[in-house]
Amino acid sequence: MGWTHMFQLQQPPLNQMADVVGVVEPFLVSSQGQHLPGAKQLQEYMRKHPSIALVASPDDLPPVQPSKTRVGVISVRAADSKQCFEDAILKAGCRAIYLEKPGGNSVAELDEMIALADQERVTVQVGYSRNCGTYVQRAEAYMARTSADQHAITLIHSNPLSDADMEECFVRCQPGMFYDMACHD
């Protein structure tokens, strides 16, 4: 998913609104991972894009220009989400974060991440799967119970199916929803 997000940011019109300045990839730059096929592909890509720093830690990212806002895109295994989220805010200085689903391993982890974002005044957007309608309904119910100045939840999707047509979505996902979701983790 990280590759997809990086590619999207480098295409019009997003490339006019944001600069991709770094990729934090500790495993594929490590001695253990640097010889894997994915690492070689990443290294080749980075050679073609020398303005993008490939680093092992957020500490090694280039500084942010004073007129810019550092935005982090976190697309990692759920087990690594919390640490990456904390590093993005506390080490890299991100003021906004796009957090790929599921965002964390537990509700307790997510609560800690929310508290840190609130404390540091960081804007967070979380990717979601529209197929998990229960979570969407719970988010909408939460919005209905709370005032607009407490939290803003915006649900954006590119799935052209209406709720009534969701059966078609499940038919198209022949391996099953477990496979579809697990392949991201």
mmCIF file of C-alpha atoms in Angstrom:
data_model
loop_
_atom_site.group_PDB
_atom_site.id
_atom_site.type_symbol
_atom_site.label_atom_id
_atom_site.label_comp_id
_atom_site.label_asym_id
_atom_site.label_seq_id
_atom_site.Cartn_x
_atom_site.Cartn_y
_atom_site.Cartn_z
ATOM 1 C CA MET A 1 0.000 0.000 0.000
ATOM 2 C CA GLY A 2 2.856 2.396 0.719
ATOM 3 C CA TRP A 3 4.041 2.140 -2.879
ATOM 4 C CA THR A 4 0.551 2.994 -4.076
ATOM 5 C CA HIS A 5 0.352 6.088 -1.883
ATOM 6 C CA MET A 6 3.798 7.279 -2.932
ATOM 7 C CA PHE A 7 2.955 6.781 -6.595
ATOM 8 C CA GLN A 8 -0.324 8.686 -6.202
ATOM 9 C CA LEU A 9 1.476 11.615 -4.557
ATOM 10 C CA GLN A 10 3.805 11.852 -7.535
ATOM 11 C CA GLN A 11 0.979 12.124 -10.091
ATOM 12 C CA PRO A 12 -0.973 15.228 -11.146
ATOM 13 C CA PRO A 13 -2.602 17.032 -9.471
ATOM 14 C CA LEU A 14 -1.138 15.839 -6.148
ATOM 15 C CA ASN A 15 2.448 16.395 -7.277
ATOM 16 C CA GLN A 16 1.614 20.113 -7.464
ATOM 17 C CA MET A 17 0.403 20.112 -3.846
ATOM 18 C CA ALA A 18 2.965 17.900 -2.099
ATOM 19 C CA ASP A 19 6.617 16.929 -2.331
ATOM 20 C CA VAL A 20 7.645 13.376 -1.475
ATOM 21 C CA VAL A 21 10.910 13.977 0.375
ATOM 22 C CA GLY A 22 11.541 10.682 2.123
ATOM 23 C CA VAL A 23 10.671 7.059 2.639
ATOM 24 C CA VAL A 24 11.302 5.455 6.031
ATOM 25 C CA GLU A 25 11.913 1.752 5.423
ATOM 26 C CA PRO A 26 13.969 0.191 8.213
ATOM 27 C CA PHE A 27 13.735 -3.432 7.096
ATOM 28 C CA LEU A 28 14.513 -3.150 3.394
ATOM 29 C CA VAL A 29 17.565 -0.971 4.079
ATOM 30 C CA SER A 30 18.846 -3.288 6.830
ATOM 31 C CA SER A 31 21.494 -5.963 6.309
ATOM 32 C CA GLN A 32 18.719 -8.580 6.677
ATOM 33 C CA GLY A 33 16.372 -7.101 4.104
ATOM 34 C CA GLN A 34 18.549 -5.288 1.571
ATOM 35 C CA HIS A 35 19.050 -8.389 -0.603
ATOM 36 C CA LEU A 36 15.367 -9.325 -0.936
ATOM 37 C CA PRO A 37 13.598 -8.806 -4.273
ATOM 38 C CA GLY A 38 11.434 -6.017 -2.823
ATOM 39 C CA ALA A 39 14.537 -4.195 -1.582
ATOM 40 C CA LYS A 40 16.183 -4.344 -4.980
ATOM 41 C CA GLN A 41 13.032 -2.948 -6.585
ATOM 42 C CA LEU A 42 12.912 -0.147 -3.995
ATOM 43 C CA GLN A 43 16.608 0.646 -4.479
ATOM 44 C CA GLU A 44 16.132 0.892 -8.251
ATOM 45 C CA TYR A 45 13.140 3.176 -7.813
ATOM 46 C CA MET A 46 15.083 5.402 -5.434
ATOM 47 C CA ARG A 47 18.001 5.639 -7.880
ATOM 48 C CA LYS A 48 15.551 7.030 -10.430
ATOM 49 C CA HIS A 49 14.207 9.528 -7.858
ATOM 50 C CA PRO A 50 17.305 10.940 -6.111
ATOM 51 C CA SER A 51 15.322 13.790 -4.530
ATOM 52 C CA ILE A 52 13.543 11.261 -2.282
ATOM 53 C CA ALA A 53 15.600 10.170 0.718
ATOM 54 C CA LEU A 54 15.477 6.463 1.599
ATOM 55 C CA VAL A 55 16.173 6.211 5.324
ATOM 56 C CA ALA A 56 15.976 3.669 8.119
ATOM 57 C CA SER A 57 14.602 6.058 10.747
ATOM 58 C CA PRO A 58 12.437 9.185 10.885
ATOM 59 C CA ASP A 59 15.429 10.839 12.572
ATOM 60 C CA ASP A 60 17.219 10.715 9.210
ATOM 61 C CA LEU A 61 14.559 12.489 7.139
ATOM 62 C CA PRO A 62 15.560 15.803 5.591
ATOM 63 C CA PRO A 63 14.335 18.891 7.485
ATOM 64 C CA VAL A 64 11.032 20.460 6.575
ATOM 65 C CA GLN A 65 11.137 23.824 4.856
ATOM 66 C CA PRO A 66 9.662 26.539 7.120
ATOM 67 C CA SER A 67 6.765 27.214 4.728
ATOM 68 C CA LYS A 68 5.810 23.521 4.481
ATOM 69 C CA THR A 69 3.856 21.109 6.661
ATOM 70 C CA ARG A 70 5.272 17.628 7.135
ATOM 71 C CA VAL A 71 2.630 15.016 6.373
ATOM 72 C CA GLY A 72 3.228 11.354 7.117
ATOM 73 C CA VAL A 73 1.662 8.457 5.242
ATOM 74 C CA ILE A 74 1.793 5.367 7.426
ATOM 75 C CA SER A 75 1.182 2.139 5.575
ATOM 76 C CA VAL A 76 2.622 -0.682 7.663
ATOM 77 C CA ARG A 77 1.611 -3.910 9.386
ATOM 78 C CA ALA A 78 -0.885 -3.273 12.203
ATOM 79 C CA ALA A 79 1.698 -4.453 14.748
ATOM 80 C CA ASP A 80 4.004 -1.601 13.688
ATOM 81 C CA SER A 81 1.392 1.153 13.380
ATOM 82 C CA LYS A 82 1.591 2.600 16.891
ATOM 83 C CA GLN A 83 5.377 2.918 16.927
ATOM 84 C CA CYS A 84 5.426 4.414 13.427
ATOM 85 C CA PHE A 85 2.657 6.824 14.408
ATOM 86 C CA GLU A 86 4.573 7.956 17.491
ATOM 87 C CA ASP A 87 7.800 8.292 15.502
ATOM 88 C CA ALA A 88 6.042 10.294 12.787
ATOM 89 C CA ILE A 89 4.815 12.813 15.343
ATOM 90 C CA LEU A 90 7.598 12.883 17.921
ATOM 91 C CA LYS A 91 10.670 12.277 15.734
ATOM 92 C CA ALA A 92 9.693 13.426 12.246
ATOM 93 C CA GLY A 93 7.514 16.334 13.337
ATOM 94 C CA CYS A 94 4.493 15.417 11.236
ATOM 95 C CA ARG A 95 1.587 17.820 11.675
ATOM 96 C CA ALA A 96 -0.789 15.648 9.652
ATOM 97 C CA ILE A 97 -0.918 11.886 9.146
ATOM 98 C CA TYR A 98 -2.734 9.542 6.795
ATOM 99 C CA LEU A 99 -2.909 6.225 8.659
ATOM 100 C CA GLU A 100 -3.712 3.190 6.540
ATOM 101 C CA LYS A 101 -6.239 0.735 7.960
ATOM 102 C CA PRO A 102 -6.544 -0.893 10.406
ATOM 103 C CA GLY A 103 -4.422 1.669 12.254
ATOM 104 C CA GLY A 104 -3.508 -0.435 15.266
ATOM 105 C CA ASN A 105 -3.703 -3.781 16.982
ATOM 106 C CA SER A 106 -6.315 -2.860 19.576
ATOM 107 C CA VAL A 107 -8.755 -0.205 20.667
ATOM 108 C CA ALA A 108 -6.399 0.610 23.553
ATOM 109 C CA GLU A 109 -3.567 1.296 21.082
ATOM 110 C CA LEU A 110 -5.821 3.460 18.964
ATOM 111 C CA ASP A 111 -6.945 5.382 22.069
ATOM 112 C CA GLU A 112 -3.292 6.097 22.929
ATOM 113 C CA MET A 113 -2.663 7.255 19.367
ATOM 114 C CA ILE A 114 -5.705 9.536 19.483
ATOM 115 C CA ALA A 115 -4.500 11.011 22.782
ATOM 116 C CA LEU A 116 -1.049 11.715 21.317
ATOM 117 C CA ALA A 117 -2.550 13.311 18.201
ATOM 118 C CA ASP A 118 -4.809 15.491 20.358
ATOM 119 C CA GLN A 119 -1.938 16.451 22.673
ATOM 120 C CA GLU A 120 0.349 17.398 19.759
ATOM 121 C CA ARG A 121 -2.481 18.915 17.671
ATOM 122 C CA VAL A 122 -1.889 16.588 14.738
ATOM 123 C CA THR A 123 -4.563 16.061 12.099
ATOM 124 C CA VAL A 124 -5.116 12.363 11.375
ATOM 125 C CA GLN A 125 -7.014 10.705 8.536
ATOM 126 C CA VAL A 126 -7.539 6.945 8.727
ATOM 127 C CA GLY A 127 -8.133 4.748 5.695
ATOM 128 C CA TYR A 128 -11.021 2.356 6.017
ATOM 129 C CA SER A 129 -12.695 -0.426 4.137
ATOM 130 C CA ARG A 130 -16.244 0.378 3.164
ATOM 131 C CA ASN A 131 -16.927 -3.360 3.275
ATOM 132 C CA CYS A 132 -16.717 -3.102 7.085
ATOM 133 C CA GLY A 133 -20.073 -1.348 7.245
ATOM 134 C CA THR A 134 -20.483 -1.879 10.997
ATOM 135 C CA TYR A 135 -17.494 0.363 11.699
ATOM 136 C CA VAL A 136 -18.825 3.021 9.359
ATOM 137 C CA GLN A 137 -22.212 2.900 11.080
ATOM 138 C CA ARG A 138 -20.524 3.175 14.501
ATOM 139 C CA ALA A 139 -18.519 6.203 13.309
ATOM 140 C CA GLU A 140 -21.686 7.846 12.012
ATOM 141 C CA ALA A 141 -23.462 7.139 15.315
ATOM 142 C CA TYR A 142 -20.513 8.636 17.207
ATOM 143 C CA MET A 143 -20.694 11.773 15.062
ATOM 144 C CA ALA A 144 -24.409 12.075 15.805
ATOM 145 C CA ARG A 145 -23.771 11.910 19.596
ATOM 146 C CA THR A 146 -20.867 14.369 19.742
ATOM 147 C CA SER A 147 -20.547 18.012 18.870
ATOM 148 C CA ALA A 148 -18.800 18.904 15.633
ATOM 149 C CA ASP A 149 -15.954 20.668 17.444
ATOM 150 C CA GLN A 150 -14.952 17.456 19.272
ATOM 151 C CA HIS A 151 -14.072 15.263 16.315
ATOM 152 C CA ALA A 152 -14.471 15.346 12.577
ATOM 153 C CA ILE A 153 -14.979 12.083 10.761
ATOM 154 C CA THR A 154 -15.120 12.155 6.991
ATOM 155 C CA LEU A 155 -15.837 8.979 5.078
ATOM 156 C CA ILE A 156 -14.607 9.055 1.501
ATOM 157 C CA HIS A 157 -14.538 6.032 -0.765
ATOM 158 C CA SER A 158 -14.197 5.209 -4.405
ATOM 159 C CA ASN A 159 -16.447 2.166 -4.282
ATOM 160 C CA PRO A 160 -19.311 2.934 -6.683
ATOM 161 C CA LEU A 161 -21.614 0.450 -4.978
ATOM 162 C CA SER A 162 -24.463 1.606 -2.765
ATOM 163 C CA ASP A 163 -25.226 -0.240 0.456
ATOM 164 C CA ALA A 164 -27.948 -2.186 -1.370
ATOM 165 C CA ASP A 165 -25.398 -3.344 -3.942
ATOM 166 C CA MET A 166 -22.767 -4.539 -1.469
ATOM 167 C CA GLU A 167 -23.586 -8.184 -2.172
ATOM 168 C CA GLU A 168 -21.959 -7.692 -5.577
ATOM 169 C CA CYS A 169 -18.793 -6.542 -3.824
ATOM 170 C CA PHE A 170 -18.653 -9.773 -1.830
ATOM 171 C CA VAL A 171 -19.296 -11.862 -4.951
ATOM 172 C CA ARG A 172 -16.357 -10.132 -6.668
ATOM 173 C CA CYS A 173 -14.146 -10.957 -3.677
ATOM 174 C CA GLN A 174 -14.165 -14.725 -4.252
ATOM 175 C CA PRO A 175 -11.281 -15.577 -1.865
ATOM 176 C CA GLY A 176 -13.351 -14.069 0.931
ATOM 177 C CA MET A 177 -13.237 -11.000 3.127
ATOM 178 C CA PHE A 178 -10.735 -12.551 5.547
ATOM 179 C CA TYR A 179 -8.243 -13.037 2.724
ATOM 180 C CA ASP A 180 -8.982 -9.604 1.311
ATOM 181 C CA MET A 181 -8.275 -7.889 4.637
ATOM 182 C CA ALA A 182 -5.445 -10.196 5.767
ATOM 183 C CA CYS A 183 -3.493 -9.608 2.565
ATOM 184 C CA HIS A 184 -2.898 -6.051 3.809
ATOM 185 C CA ASP A 185 -1.264 -7.221 7.039
#
